[in-house]
Structures are given as structure tokens and as C-alpha cells.
Coordinates of C-alpha atoms in Angstrom, one line a residue:
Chain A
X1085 CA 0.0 0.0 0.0
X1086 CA 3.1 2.2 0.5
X1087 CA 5.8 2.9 -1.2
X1088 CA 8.0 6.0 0.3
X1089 CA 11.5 6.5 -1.3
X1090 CA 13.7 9.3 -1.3
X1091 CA 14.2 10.5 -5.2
X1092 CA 18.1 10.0 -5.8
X1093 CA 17.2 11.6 -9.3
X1094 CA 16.1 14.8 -8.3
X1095 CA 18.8 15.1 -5.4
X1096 CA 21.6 14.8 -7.9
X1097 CA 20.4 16.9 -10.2
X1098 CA 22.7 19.7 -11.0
X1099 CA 20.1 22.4 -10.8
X1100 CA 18.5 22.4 -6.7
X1101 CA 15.2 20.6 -6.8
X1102 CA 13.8 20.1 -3.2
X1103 CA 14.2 16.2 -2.7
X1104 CA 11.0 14.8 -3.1
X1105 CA 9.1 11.5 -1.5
X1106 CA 7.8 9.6 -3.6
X1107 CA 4.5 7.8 -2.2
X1108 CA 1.9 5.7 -3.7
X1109 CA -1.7 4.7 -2.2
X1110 CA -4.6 3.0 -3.3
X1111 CA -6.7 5.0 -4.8
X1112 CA -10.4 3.0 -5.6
X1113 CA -11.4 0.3 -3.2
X1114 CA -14.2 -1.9 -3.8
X1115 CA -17.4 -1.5 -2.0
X1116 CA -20.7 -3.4 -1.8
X1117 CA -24.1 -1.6 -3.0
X1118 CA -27.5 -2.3 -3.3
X1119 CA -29.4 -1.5 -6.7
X1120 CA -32.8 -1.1 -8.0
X1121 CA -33.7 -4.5 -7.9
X1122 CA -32.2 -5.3 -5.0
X1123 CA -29.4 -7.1 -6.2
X1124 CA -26.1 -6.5 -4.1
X1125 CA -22.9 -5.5 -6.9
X1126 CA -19.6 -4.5 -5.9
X1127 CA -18.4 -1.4 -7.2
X1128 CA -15.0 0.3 -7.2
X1129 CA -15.4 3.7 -5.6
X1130 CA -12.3 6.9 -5.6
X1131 CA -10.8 7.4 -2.5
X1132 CA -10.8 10.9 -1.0
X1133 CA -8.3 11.4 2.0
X1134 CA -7.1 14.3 4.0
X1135 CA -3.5 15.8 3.2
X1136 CA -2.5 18.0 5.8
X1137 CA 0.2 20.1 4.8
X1138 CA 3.7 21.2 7.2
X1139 CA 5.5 24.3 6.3
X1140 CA 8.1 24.2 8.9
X1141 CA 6.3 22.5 11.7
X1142 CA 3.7 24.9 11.5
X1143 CA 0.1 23.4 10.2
X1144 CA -0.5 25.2 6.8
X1145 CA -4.0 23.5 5.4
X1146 CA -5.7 20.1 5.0
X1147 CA -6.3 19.1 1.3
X1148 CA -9.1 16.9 0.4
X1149 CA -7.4 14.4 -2.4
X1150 CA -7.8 11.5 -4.2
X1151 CA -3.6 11.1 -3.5
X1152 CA -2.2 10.0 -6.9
X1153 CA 0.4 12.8 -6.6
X1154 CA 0.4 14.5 -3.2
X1155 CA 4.5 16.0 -3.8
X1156 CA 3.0 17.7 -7.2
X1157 CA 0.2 18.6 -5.4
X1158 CA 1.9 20.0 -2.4
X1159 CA 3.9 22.1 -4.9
X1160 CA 1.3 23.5 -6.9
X1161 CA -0.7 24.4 -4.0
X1162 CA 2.5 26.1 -2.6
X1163 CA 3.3 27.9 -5.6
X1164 CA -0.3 28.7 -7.0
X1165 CA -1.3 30.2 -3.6
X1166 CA 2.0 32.0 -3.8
X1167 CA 3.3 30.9 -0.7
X1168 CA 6.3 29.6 -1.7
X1169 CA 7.5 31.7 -4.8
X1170 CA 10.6 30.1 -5.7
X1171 CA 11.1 26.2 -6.3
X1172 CA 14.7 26.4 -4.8
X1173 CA 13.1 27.5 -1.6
X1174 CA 12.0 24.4 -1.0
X1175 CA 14.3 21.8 0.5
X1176 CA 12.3 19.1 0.9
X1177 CA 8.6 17.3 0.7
X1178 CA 8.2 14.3 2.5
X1179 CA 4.2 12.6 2.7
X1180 CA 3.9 10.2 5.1
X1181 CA 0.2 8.5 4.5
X1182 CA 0.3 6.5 7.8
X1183 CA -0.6 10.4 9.5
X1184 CA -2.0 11.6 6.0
X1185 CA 0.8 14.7 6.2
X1186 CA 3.0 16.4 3.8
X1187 CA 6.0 17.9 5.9
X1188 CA 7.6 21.0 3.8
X1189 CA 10.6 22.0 4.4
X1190 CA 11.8 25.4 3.2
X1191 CA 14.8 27.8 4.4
X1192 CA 13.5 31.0 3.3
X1193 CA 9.8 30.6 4.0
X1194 CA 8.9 32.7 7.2
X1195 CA 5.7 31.3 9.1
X1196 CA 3.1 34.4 9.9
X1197 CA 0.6 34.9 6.8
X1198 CA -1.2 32.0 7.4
X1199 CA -3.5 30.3 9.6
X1200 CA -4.5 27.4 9.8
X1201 CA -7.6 26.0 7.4
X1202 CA -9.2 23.2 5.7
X1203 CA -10.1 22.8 1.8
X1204 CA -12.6 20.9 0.9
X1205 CA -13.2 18.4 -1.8
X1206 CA -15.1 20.9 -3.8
X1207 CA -13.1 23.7 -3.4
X1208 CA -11.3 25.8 -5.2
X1209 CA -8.9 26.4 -2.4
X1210 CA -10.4 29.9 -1.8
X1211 CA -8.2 32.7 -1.5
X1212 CA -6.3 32.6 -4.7
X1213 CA -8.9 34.6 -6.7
X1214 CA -9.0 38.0 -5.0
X1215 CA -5.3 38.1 -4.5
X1216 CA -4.0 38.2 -8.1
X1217 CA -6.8 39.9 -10.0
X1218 CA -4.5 42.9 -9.6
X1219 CA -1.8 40.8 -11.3
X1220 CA -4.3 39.5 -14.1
X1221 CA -4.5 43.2 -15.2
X1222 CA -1.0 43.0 -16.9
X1223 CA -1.1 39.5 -17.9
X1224 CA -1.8 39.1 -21.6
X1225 CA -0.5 35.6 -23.5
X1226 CA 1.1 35.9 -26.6
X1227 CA -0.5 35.3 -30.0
X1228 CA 2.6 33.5 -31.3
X1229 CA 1.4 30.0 -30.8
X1230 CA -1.7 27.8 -32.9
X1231 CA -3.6 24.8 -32.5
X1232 CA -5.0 23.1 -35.6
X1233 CA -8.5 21.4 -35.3
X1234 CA -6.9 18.0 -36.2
X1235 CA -4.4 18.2 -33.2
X1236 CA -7.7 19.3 -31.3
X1237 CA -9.6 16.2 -32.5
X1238 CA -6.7 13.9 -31.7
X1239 CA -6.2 15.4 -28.1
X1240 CA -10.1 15.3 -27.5
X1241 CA -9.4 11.1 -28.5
X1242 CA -6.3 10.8 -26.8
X1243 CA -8.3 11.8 -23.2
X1244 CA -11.3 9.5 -24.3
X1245 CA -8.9 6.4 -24.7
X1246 CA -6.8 7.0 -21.6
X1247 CA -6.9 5.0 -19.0
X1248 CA -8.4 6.6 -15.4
X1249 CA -9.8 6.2 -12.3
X1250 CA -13.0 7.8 -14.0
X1251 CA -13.0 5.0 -15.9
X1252 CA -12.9 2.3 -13.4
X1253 CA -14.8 4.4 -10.3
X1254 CA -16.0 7.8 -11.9
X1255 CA -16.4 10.5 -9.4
X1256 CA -13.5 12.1 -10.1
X1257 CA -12.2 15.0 -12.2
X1258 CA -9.3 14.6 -14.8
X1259 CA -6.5 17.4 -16.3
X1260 CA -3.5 16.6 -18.7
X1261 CA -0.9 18.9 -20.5
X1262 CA -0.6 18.3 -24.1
X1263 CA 2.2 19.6 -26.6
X1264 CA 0.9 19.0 -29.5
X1265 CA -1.1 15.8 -29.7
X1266 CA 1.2 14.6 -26.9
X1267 CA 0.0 13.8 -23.3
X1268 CA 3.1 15.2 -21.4
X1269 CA 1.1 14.9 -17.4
X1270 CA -2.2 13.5 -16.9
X1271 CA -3.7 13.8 -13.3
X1272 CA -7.2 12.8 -11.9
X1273 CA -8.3 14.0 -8.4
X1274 CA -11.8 14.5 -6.4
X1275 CA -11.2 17.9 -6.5
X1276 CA -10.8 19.6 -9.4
X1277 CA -8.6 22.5 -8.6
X1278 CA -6.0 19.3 -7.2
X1279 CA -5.5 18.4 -10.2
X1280 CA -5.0 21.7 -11.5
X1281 CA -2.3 22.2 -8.7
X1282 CA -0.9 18.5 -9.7
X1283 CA 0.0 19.9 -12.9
X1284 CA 1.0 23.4 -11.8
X1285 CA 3.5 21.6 -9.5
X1286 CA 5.1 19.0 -11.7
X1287 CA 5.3 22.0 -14.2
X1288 CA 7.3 23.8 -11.7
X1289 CA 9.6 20.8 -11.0
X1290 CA 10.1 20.2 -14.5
X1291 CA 10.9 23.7 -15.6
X1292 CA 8.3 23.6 -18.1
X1293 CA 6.9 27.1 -19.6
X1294 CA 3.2 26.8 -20.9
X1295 CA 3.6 29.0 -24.0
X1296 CA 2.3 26.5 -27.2
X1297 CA 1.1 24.0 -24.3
X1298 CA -2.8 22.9 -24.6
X1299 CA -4.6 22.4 -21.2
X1300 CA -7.3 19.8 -21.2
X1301 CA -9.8 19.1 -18.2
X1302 CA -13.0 17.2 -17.5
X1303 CA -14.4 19.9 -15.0
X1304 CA -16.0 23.4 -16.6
X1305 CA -14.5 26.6 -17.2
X1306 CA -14.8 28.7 -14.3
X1307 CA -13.3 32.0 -13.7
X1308 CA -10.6 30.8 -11.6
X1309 CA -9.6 28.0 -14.1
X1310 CA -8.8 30.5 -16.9
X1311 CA -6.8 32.5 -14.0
X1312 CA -5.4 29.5 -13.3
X1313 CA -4.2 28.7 -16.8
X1314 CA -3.4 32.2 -17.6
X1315 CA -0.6 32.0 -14.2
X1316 CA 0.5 29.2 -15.6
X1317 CA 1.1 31.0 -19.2
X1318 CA -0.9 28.2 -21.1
X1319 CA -2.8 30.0 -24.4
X1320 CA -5.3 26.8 -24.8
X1321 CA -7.9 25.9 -22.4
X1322 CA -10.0 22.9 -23.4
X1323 CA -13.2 21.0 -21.5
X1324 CA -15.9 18.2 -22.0
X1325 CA -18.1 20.8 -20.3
X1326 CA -18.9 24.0 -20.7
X1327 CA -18.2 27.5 -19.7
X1328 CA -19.5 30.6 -17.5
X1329 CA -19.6 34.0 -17.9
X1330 CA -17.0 35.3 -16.1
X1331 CA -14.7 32.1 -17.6
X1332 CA -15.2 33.8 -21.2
X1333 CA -14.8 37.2 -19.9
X1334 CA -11.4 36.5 -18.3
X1335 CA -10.1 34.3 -21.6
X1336 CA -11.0 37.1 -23.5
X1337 CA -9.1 39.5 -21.3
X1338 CA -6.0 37.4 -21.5
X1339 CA -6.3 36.4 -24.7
X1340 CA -6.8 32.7 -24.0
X1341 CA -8.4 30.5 -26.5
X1342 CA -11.0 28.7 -24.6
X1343 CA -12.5 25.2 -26.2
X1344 CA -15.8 24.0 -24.3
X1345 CA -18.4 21.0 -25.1
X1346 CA -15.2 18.8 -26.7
X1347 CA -16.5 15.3 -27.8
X1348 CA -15.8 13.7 -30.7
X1349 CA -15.1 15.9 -33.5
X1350 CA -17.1 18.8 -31.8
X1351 CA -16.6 22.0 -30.2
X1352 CA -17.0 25.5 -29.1
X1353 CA -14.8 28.2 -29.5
X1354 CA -15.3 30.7 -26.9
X1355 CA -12.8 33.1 -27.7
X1356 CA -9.1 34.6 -29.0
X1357 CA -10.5 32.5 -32.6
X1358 CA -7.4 33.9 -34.1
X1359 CA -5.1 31.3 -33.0
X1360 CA -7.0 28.7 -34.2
X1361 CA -6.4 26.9 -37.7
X1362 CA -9.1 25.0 -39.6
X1363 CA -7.8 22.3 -41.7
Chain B
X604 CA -32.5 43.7 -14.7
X605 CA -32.8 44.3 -11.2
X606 CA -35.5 44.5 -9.2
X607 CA -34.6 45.5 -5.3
X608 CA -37.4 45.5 -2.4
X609 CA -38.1 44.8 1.1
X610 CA -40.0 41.6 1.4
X611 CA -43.2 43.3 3.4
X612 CA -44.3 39.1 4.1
X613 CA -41.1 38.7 6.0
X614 CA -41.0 42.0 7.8
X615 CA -44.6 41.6 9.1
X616 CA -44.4 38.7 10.3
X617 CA -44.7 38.0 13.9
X618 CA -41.5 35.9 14.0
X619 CA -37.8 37.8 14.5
X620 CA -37.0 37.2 10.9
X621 CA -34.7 39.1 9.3
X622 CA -35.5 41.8 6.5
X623 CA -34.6 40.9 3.1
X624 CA -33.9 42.2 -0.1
X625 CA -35.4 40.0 -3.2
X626 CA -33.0 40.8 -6.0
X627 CA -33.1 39.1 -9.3
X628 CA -30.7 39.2 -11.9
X629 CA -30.0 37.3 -15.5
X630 CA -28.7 33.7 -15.1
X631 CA -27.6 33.3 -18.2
X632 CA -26.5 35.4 -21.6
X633 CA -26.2 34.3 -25.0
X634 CA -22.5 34.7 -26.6
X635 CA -21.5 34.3 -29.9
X636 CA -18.8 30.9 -30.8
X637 CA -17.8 29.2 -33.5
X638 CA -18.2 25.6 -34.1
X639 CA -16.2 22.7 -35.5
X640 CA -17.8 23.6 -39.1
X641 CA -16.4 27.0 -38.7
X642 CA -19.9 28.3 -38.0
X643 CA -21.2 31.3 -36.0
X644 CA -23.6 30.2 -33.6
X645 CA -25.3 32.4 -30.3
X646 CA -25.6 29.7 -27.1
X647 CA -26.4 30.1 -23.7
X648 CA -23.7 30.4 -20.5
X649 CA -24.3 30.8 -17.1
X650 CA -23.4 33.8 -15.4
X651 CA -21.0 33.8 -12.8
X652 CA -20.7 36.7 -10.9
X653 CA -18.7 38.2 -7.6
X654 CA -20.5 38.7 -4.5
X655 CA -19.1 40.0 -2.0
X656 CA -20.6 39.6 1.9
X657 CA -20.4 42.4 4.4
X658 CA -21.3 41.6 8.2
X659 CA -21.3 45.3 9.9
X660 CA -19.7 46.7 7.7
X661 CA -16.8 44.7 7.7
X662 CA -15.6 42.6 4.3
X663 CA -16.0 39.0 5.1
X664 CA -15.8 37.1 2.2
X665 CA -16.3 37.3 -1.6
X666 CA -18.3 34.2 -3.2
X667 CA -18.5 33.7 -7.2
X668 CA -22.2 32.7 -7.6
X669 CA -25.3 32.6 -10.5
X670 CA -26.8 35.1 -8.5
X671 CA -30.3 33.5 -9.0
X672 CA -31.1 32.9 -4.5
X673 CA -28.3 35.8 -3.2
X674 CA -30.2 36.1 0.4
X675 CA -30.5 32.6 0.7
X676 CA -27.1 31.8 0.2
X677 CA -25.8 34.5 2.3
X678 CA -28.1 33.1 4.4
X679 CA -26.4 29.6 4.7
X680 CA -23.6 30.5 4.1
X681 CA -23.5 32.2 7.2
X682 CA -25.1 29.3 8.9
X683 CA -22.9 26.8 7.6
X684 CA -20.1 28.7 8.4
X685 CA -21.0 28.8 11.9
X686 CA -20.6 33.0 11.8
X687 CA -24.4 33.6 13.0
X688 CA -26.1 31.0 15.5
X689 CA -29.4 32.0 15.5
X690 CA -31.4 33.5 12.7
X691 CA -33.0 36.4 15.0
X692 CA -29.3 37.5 15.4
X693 CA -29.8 38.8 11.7
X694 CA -31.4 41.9 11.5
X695 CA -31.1 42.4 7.4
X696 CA -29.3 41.4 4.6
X697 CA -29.4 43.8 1.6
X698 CA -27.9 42.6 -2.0
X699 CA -26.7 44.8 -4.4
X700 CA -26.2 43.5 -8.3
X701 CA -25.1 47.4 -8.9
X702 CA -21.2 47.0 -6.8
X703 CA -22.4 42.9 -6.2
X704 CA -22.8 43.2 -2.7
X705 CA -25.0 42.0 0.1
X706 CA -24.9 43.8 3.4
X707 CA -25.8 41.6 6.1
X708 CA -26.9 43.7 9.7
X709 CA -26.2 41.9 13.1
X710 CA -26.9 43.1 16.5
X711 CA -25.1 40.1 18.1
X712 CA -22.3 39.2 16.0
X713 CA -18.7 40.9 16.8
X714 CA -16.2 40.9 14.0
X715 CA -13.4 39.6 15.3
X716 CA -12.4 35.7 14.1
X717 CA -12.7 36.5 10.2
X718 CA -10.5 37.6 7.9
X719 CA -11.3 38.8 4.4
X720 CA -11.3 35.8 1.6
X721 CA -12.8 34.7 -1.8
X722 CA -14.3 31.7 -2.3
X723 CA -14.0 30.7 -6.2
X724 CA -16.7 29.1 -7.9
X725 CA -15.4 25.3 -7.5
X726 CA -14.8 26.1 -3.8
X727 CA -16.3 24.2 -0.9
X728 CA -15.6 27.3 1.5
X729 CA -12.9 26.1 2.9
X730 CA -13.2 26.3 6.5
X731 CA -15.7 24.1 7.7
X732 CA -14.8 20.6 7.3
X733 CA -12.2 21.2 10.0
X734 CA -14.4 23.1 12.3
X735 CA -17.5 20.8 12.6
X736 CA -15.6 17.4 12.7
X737 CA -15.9 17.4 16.6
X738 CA -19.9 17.9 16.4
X739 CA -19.9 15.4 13.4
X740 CA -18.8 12.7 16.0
X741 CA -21.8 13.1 18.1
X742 CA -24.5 13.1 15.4
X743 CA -26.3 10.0 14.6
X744 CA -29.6 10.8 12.5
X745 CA -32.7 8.9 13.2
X746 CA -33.7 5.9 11.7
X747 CA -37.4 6.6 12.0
X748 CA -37.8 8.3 8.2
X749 CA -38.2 5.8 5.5
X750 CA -38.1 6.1 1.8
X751 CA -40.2 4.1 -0.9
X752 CA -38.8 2.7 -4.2
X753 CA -41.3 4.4 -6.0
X754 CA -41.0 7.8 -4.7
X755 CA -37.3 7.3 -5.2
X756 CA -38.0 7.0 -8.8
X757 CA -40.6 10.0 -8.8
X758 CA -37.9 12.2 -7.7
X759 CA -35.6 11.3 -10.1
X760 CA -38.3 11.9 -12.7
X761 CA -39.3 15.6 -11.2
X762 CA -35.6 16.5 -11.6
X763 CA -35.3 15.1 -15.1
X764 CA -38.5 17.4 -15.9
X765 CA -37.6 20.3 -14.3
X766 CA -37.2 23.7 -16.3
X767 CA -33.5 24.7 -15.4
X768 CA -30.4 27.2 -16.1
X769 CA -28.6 23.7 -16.5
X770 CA -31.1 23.1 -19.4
X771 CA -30.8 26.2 -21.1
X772 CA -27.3 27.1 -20.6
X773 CA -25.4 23.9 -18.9
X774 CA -22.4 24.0 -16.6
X775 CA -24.3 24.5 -12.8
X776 CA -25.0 22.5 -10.4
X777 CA -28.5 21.8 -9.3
X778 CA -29.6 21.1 -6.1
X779 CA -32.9 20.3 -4.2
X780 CA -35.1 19.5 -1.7
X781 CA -38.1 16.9 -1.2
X782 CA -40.5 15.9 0.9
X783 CA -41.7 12.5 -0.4
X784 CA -42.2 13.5 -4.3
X785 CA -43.4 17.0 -3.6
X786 CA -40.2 19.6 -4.7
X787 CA -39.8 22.0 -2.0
X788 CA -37.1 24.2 -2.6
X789 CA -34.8 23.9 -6.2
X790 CA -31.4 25.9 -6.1
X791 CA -28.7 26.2 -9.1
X792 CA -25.8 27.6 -8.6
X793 CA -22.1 27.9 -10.4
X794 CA -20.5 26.5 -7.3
X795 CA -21.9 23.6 -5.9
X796 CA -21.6 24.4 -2.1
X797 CA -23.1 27.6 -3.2
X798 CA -26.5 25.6 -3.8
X799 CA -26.4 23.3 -1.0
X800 CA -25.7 26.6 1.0
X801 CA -29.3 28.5 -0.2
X802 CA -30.8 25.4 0.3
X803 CA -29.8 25.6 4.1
X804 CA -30.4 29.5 4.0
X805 CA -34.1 29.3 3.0
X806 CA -34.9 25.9 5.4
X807 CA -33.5 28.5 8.1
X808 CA -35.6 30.9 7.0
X809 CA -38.7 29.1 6.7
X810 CA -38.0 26.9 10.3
X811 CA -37.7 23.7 8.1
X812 CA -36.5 20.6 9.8
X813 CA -34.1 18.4 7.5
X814 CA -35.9 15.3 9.3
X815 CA -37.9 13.0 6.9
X816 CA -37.2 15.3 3.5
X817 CA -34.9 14.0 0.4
X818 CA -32.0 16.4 -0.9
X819 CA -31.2 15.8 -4.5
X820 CA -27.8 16.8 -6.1
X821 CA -26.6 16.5 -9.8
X822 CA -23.3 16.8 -7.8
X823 CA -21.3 14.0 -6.3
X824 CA -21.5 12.8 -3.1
X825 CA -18.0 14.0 -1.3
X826 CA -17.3 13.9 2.3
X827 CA -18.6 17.5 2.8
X828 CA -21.7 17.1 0.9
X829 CA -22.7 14.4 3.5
X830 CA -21.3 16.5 6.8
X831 CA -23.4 19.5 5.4
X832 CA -26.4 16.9 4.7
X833 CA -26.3 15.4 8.2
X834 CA -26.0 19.2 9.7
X835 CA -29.0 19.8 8.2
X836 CA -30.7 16.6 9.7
X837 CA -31.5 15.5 6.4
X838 CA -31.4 11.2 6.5
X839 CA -31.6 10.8 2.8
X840 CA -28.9 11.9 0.0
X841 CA -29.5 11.3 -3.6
X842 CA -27.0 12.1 -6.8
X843 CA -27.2 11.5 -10.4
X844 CA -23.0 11.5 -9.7
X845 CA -21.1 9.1 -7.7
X846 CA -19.5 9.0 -4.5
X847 CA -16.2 9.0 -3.1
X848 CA -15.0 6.5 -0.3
X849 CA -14.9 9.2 2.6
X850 CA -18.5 10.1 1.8
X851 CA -19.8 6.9 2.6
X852 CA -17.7 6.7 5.3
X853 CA -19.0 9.6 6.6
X854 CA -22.8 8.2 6.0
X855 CA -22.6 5.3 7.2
X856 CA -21.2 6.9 10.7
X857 CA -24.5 8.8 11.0
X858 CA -26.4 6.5 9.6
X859 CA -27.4 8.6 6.9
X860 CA -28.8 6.6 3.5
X861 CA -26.4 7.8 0.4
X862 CA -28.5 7.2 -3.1
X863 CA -25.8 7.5 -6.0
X864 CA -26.3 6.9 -9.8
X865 CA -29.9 7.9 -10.2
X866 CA -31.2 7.8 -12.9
X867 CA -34.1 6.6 -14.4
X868 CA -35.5 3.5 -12.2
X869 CA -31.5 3.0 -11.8
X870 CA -29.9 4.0 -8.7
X871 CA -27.2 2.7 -6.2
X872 CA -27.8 2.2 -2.1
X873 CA -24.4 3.3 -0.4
X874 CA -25.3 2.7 3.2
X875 CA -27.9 2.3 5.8
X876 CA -30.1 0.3 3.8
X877 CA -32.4 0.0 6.5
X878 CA -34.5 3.0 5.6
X879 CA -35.2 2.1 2.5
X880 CA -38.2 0.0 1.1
X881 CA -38.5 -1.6 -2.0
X882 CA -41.8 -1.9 -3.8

């Protein structure tokens, strides 16, 4: 059930990357149900655990997560909240799922900002939003890079043959980072800003800039997701679902292409049509 | 667009209930996108909209919303939060579409604890798993409520008829409330606690006991959706979505029955089966 290693890769890497555990945990489990007619069936199910995260001793916040990647998560969370604003701040992340922790280390972080506080499964992790809308003023992505509605279709059929946890339990939402046609991160969580974080964190890790880089995700197109992919630079924002309001008003502010309603060979495009190529 | 009054009902009545505005405002918009073909066509998106919550003059917190039950959710939210005990503690709640405000009057409540936040649309407010854990491990609901096969299956068929933003315009969640087949209360909202949150704001309102009635979610079933179900006293959960392991964890410690999967005459029975009868 657990697997925790320290990651000689990363450690001997030339460039400093905090040293990283490595954990693994079950993440469906099979439970018994009743169903219309009676009949009991056994079902797989996602699991949803509390990951309560140490920066420097101190109690930070308690993620709700699925725990397919709780170091990528940790550093997304720690980045995209801007807590931590550097990656070479951070010496080391160790989760331990016998106490369901994630003890940061970090020799420039300074403990007074924040108190402690619990996210839930649902949540978006609150207080990201109000924070950098200043920033989102001067953000505006660069026109430079295209998608071609072929590349679109094949992403949109890449995601429906992938294997998942939706597939096997549902109940959970799914994000993955393409270049190209190319699945470069895939991450599933029960919530869906986790899996947004995931990515955000591994991005991080791996030095990876989001300029040409298509974001894909099962959940809808909220406000905060288009911040989200904005931060993270990304021009392409794609979903199975749909979009609000304020999602389109923000894409359009940043000039983010936004892709809702994806299925098969069909789409919307919401807006920034520019950088998108018929063929 | 909007339309801003005191609700003379409430007011006059003999009860301490607070004075409300009744705002209304669009749900939806049509926008312009273009398709796979290349073509122009004008859909339907939900709006999603800012609104912040003032408690005596002092910002509390800023939740992205659909803006369709504003009183009521400040309402629960407040409840749910824990921030206001009683509901004669309120002495008005105004809401504003003009600067997306809704100024809430206490005579009891001190501002002390809080500290200004936003809660994005995906959020589950953050802060009250942690809190109400404690009180969670005294709660056991009764068992005396039970719930026929075939009003099961008449709920599920109310929902699937019902005229909704979800219909017109997708991406919200839906939430409501039943007692037996008979739709009390019917919330949508961009952020899925949001809904649950009115939900709990109006039953406050109106002195409505969870005991005996049927929530409905197009949802899934997460930890927190069953803690904020069991606050509410309410034995019976039902999703179209699935669940995650924690949530039936969490039902089947206060014996609360978890209905996941509906759909049609299908459904699945996650826990305390006793309640239920087939027919």
C-alpha cells in the first residue's frame, strides 16, 4: 500500500530541486451496493483522503485528495497560492500516509501569513482569486502560438482512450498537458482545482513554460480556471463541459483561446479565434 | 434587470426574521462561438458573478455565484459557516447586483475571528470541514424516516423534468429538496456548495426541519456534501453522480442513506439500507 523513497534523481540533479518522497496509495477500493432491484454488486469507488500540509512544523491546510500525486500537489498548492514563490526555496517534501501529512521544508519561508484552514473536496482552495486579479491586469498571452482542429480532435481522442480512475470508479475530475497531440502529465483528483495544482507543480519541478502548451480538463470553465491557466502561461484551455460567464470574460481579457463542449469531432470556440487553424 | 425590495411578508411577520432584499438578476447570456464547421452560432452560458458579503460593515468574504437565491445563500452560508447561530441575530441582509454586494446587519455578531477571503466558484468554502468534525462525531440521525422505491423513482423523474439554467445554458449545479415526491425548494448555482448553502439558508428561513425530507444533487456525493447533509438533519442523499470513499464513510457513521447513480429507475444504495423499502 506504501511505497515511500527518497528521489536520488532529483537530489543529484545539478540544478536544486527540493528532494521529493515519492509515495503511492490505493486510490479506488471496492465497495458493496445495493441497486434497484435489490441485487447487491460490488463497485469500485475513488478514495478521498485528508493531506495536511507542514511548512516548517507549522500546520498550513488540510487538502481533500484523491492522493495520486500529493509531492506535485503539495507544490502547486504552494506555488499557485504563492506561498512559496521560488522552487529552490524548497528543500524538501516528504508525505507520510500513515498520518495523512506532507511535511515541507523550506529555508526562506517565514511562518506568519497564514492560519490554519481546511479545503474541501469541492473547493477551489479559496483565496487565490482575490489576490492576483491585480496581477491578471497585466497579464496578456502571446498570440505566437496555434492549435489546428486535427491536433484538437486527436487530443479530444487521446483523453477518451486513456486509461483513469473515472473510468474504473467515476467520481473524479481529470486534467493533462498536451504539446501537440502529446500527453506530457495526466492527473485525476476528487477535486478539481488538485488536479490543476498537480499539474502546476510538476510544471514547476520540471521547468516547463506553458507558452504552445494545450490544457485539457474534465471539470467546466470557471473563472478561476482560466486564471489559473493564464498564471500558468498556457494560451489553450480545453473542457468536455462548458463554460460561464465570467470564464469567457477573463479568456477574452488574457487572450486565451478557450474550447468548451469537446466530444468527438465537436466543439466551441469561446474566444481569442485567431489562433486557431481550420484544416 | 434588477429589481430590489423589502419583502413586506417577512418584515410583518410576527417571528424575529430578518428583512430581506429579493434581488433578481440574468442567469444566463447568450454569446456568440464558433463551431467545429467554422460556424457562427449564439448559445447560452451561465453567469458567474462576484458577491461579496459584508457583516457590519466589515468585508468577510467574496463568493463567485449565478446570483439566482443571493439572500438565501448568504443566508447559509452564514449558517454553515457557523458565523451567526441564531437567525433572530440577523437583522437584514441587503444585496446589491449594482457594486455585487450584500450587506448583512447583526446586532449580536462581533467581527473579530474572520478575515477577508474569496471563495471561487469550485470552492467548498474552505473552513468548515475542520471546524465541525468534533460535532460530526456526536451526530447519529434517526432511523425513523423511510423512503419508498417508488418515490425514489418519482424524484428522479421531477428533476429530469424540471425547467433549469442547467437546461438552457449547462455548466451549474442543481440542487434540491423533497418531501416524499413534492419539490420544496430547487437551487442552481455555479458553485456547488453555493446551492447546497441556499438550500440551508431558505430551510433556516422558513424553520424547516431536514428530518424526513430527500436532498437531491446533480453533484457528487464528497465527504462534505454528506457532513453539510447530516448538519441539516436531512437522512436521505440522492446524486445522479457518484461518491467517493470518505462520503460513505461519513454516511454510514451517521447513519445517513447515500442514493448515488440515479437515474431513471436506476440508482445505487451506499449505506444504511435500512431506511429504505423496495416496492
Amino acid at each position: 500500500m506504501k511505497n515511500c523513497r527518497q528521489d536520488e534523481h532529483h537530489s543529484n540533479a545539478k540544478k536544486l530541486i527540493p528532494k521529493l518522497s515519492s509515495t503511492s496509495i490505493e486510490l479506488t477500493s471496492a465497495i458493496e451496493v445495493l441497486d434497484e432491484k435489490k441485487r447487491k454488486k460490488s463497485i469500485f469507488i475513488p478514495a478521498e483522503r485528508p493531506l495536511t500540509i507542514y511548512l516548517n512544523k507549522k500546520e498550513l491546510v488540510t487538502l481533500m485528495t484523491l492522493g495520486s500525486r500529493p509531492e506535485d500537489l503539495v507544490l502547486g498548492y504552494l506555488r499557485n497560492q504563492r506561498i512559496i514563490k521560488k522552487l529552490d526555496d524548497i528543500v524538501s517534501i516528504q508525505v507520510d500516509w500513515d498520518v495523512n501529512s506532507a511535511a515541507v521544508i523550506s529555508n526562506t519561508y517565514e511562518a506568519q501569513q497564514t492560519s490554519k484552514r481546511t479545503v474541501t473536496t469541492g473547493c477551489g482552495q479559496g483565496t487565490i482569486f482575490g489576490d492576483i486579479q491585480a496581477d491578471l491586469d497585466k497579464l496578456v498571452l502571446s498570440q505566437r502560438s496555434q492549435l489546428t482542429q486535427s491536433t484538437l480532435t486527436e487530443i479530444i481522442d487521446v483523453m477518451r482512450r486513456h486509461d483513469s480512475v473515472y473510468k474504473k470508479a467515476g467520481s473524479v475530475h481529470g486534467c493533462a498537458l498536451f504539446k501537440g497531440a502529446e500527453m506530457l502529465m495526466f492527473v485525476e483528483d476528487v477535486g478539481r482545482h488538485n488536479a490543476v495544482d498537480s499539474i502546476a507543480g510538476k510544471m514547476w519541478l520540471e521547468s516547463l513554460e506553458g507558452e504552445g502548451l494545450v490544457f485539457y480538463t474534465t471539470g467546466r470553465l470557471t473563472s478561476e480556471m482560466v486564471i489559473k491557466g493564464a498564471q500558468m502561461n498556457i494560451p489553450f484551455l480545453l473542457s468536455r463541459s462548458g463554460v460561464t460567464q465570467m470564464g469567457v470574460q477573463m479568456a477574452k481579457k488574457v487572450n486565451l483561446s478557450l474550447f468548451g463542449r469537446c466530444s468527438g469531432k465537436h466543439f466551441y470556440l469561446y474566444s481569442s479565434w485567431q489562433r486557431f487553424v481550420y484544416d
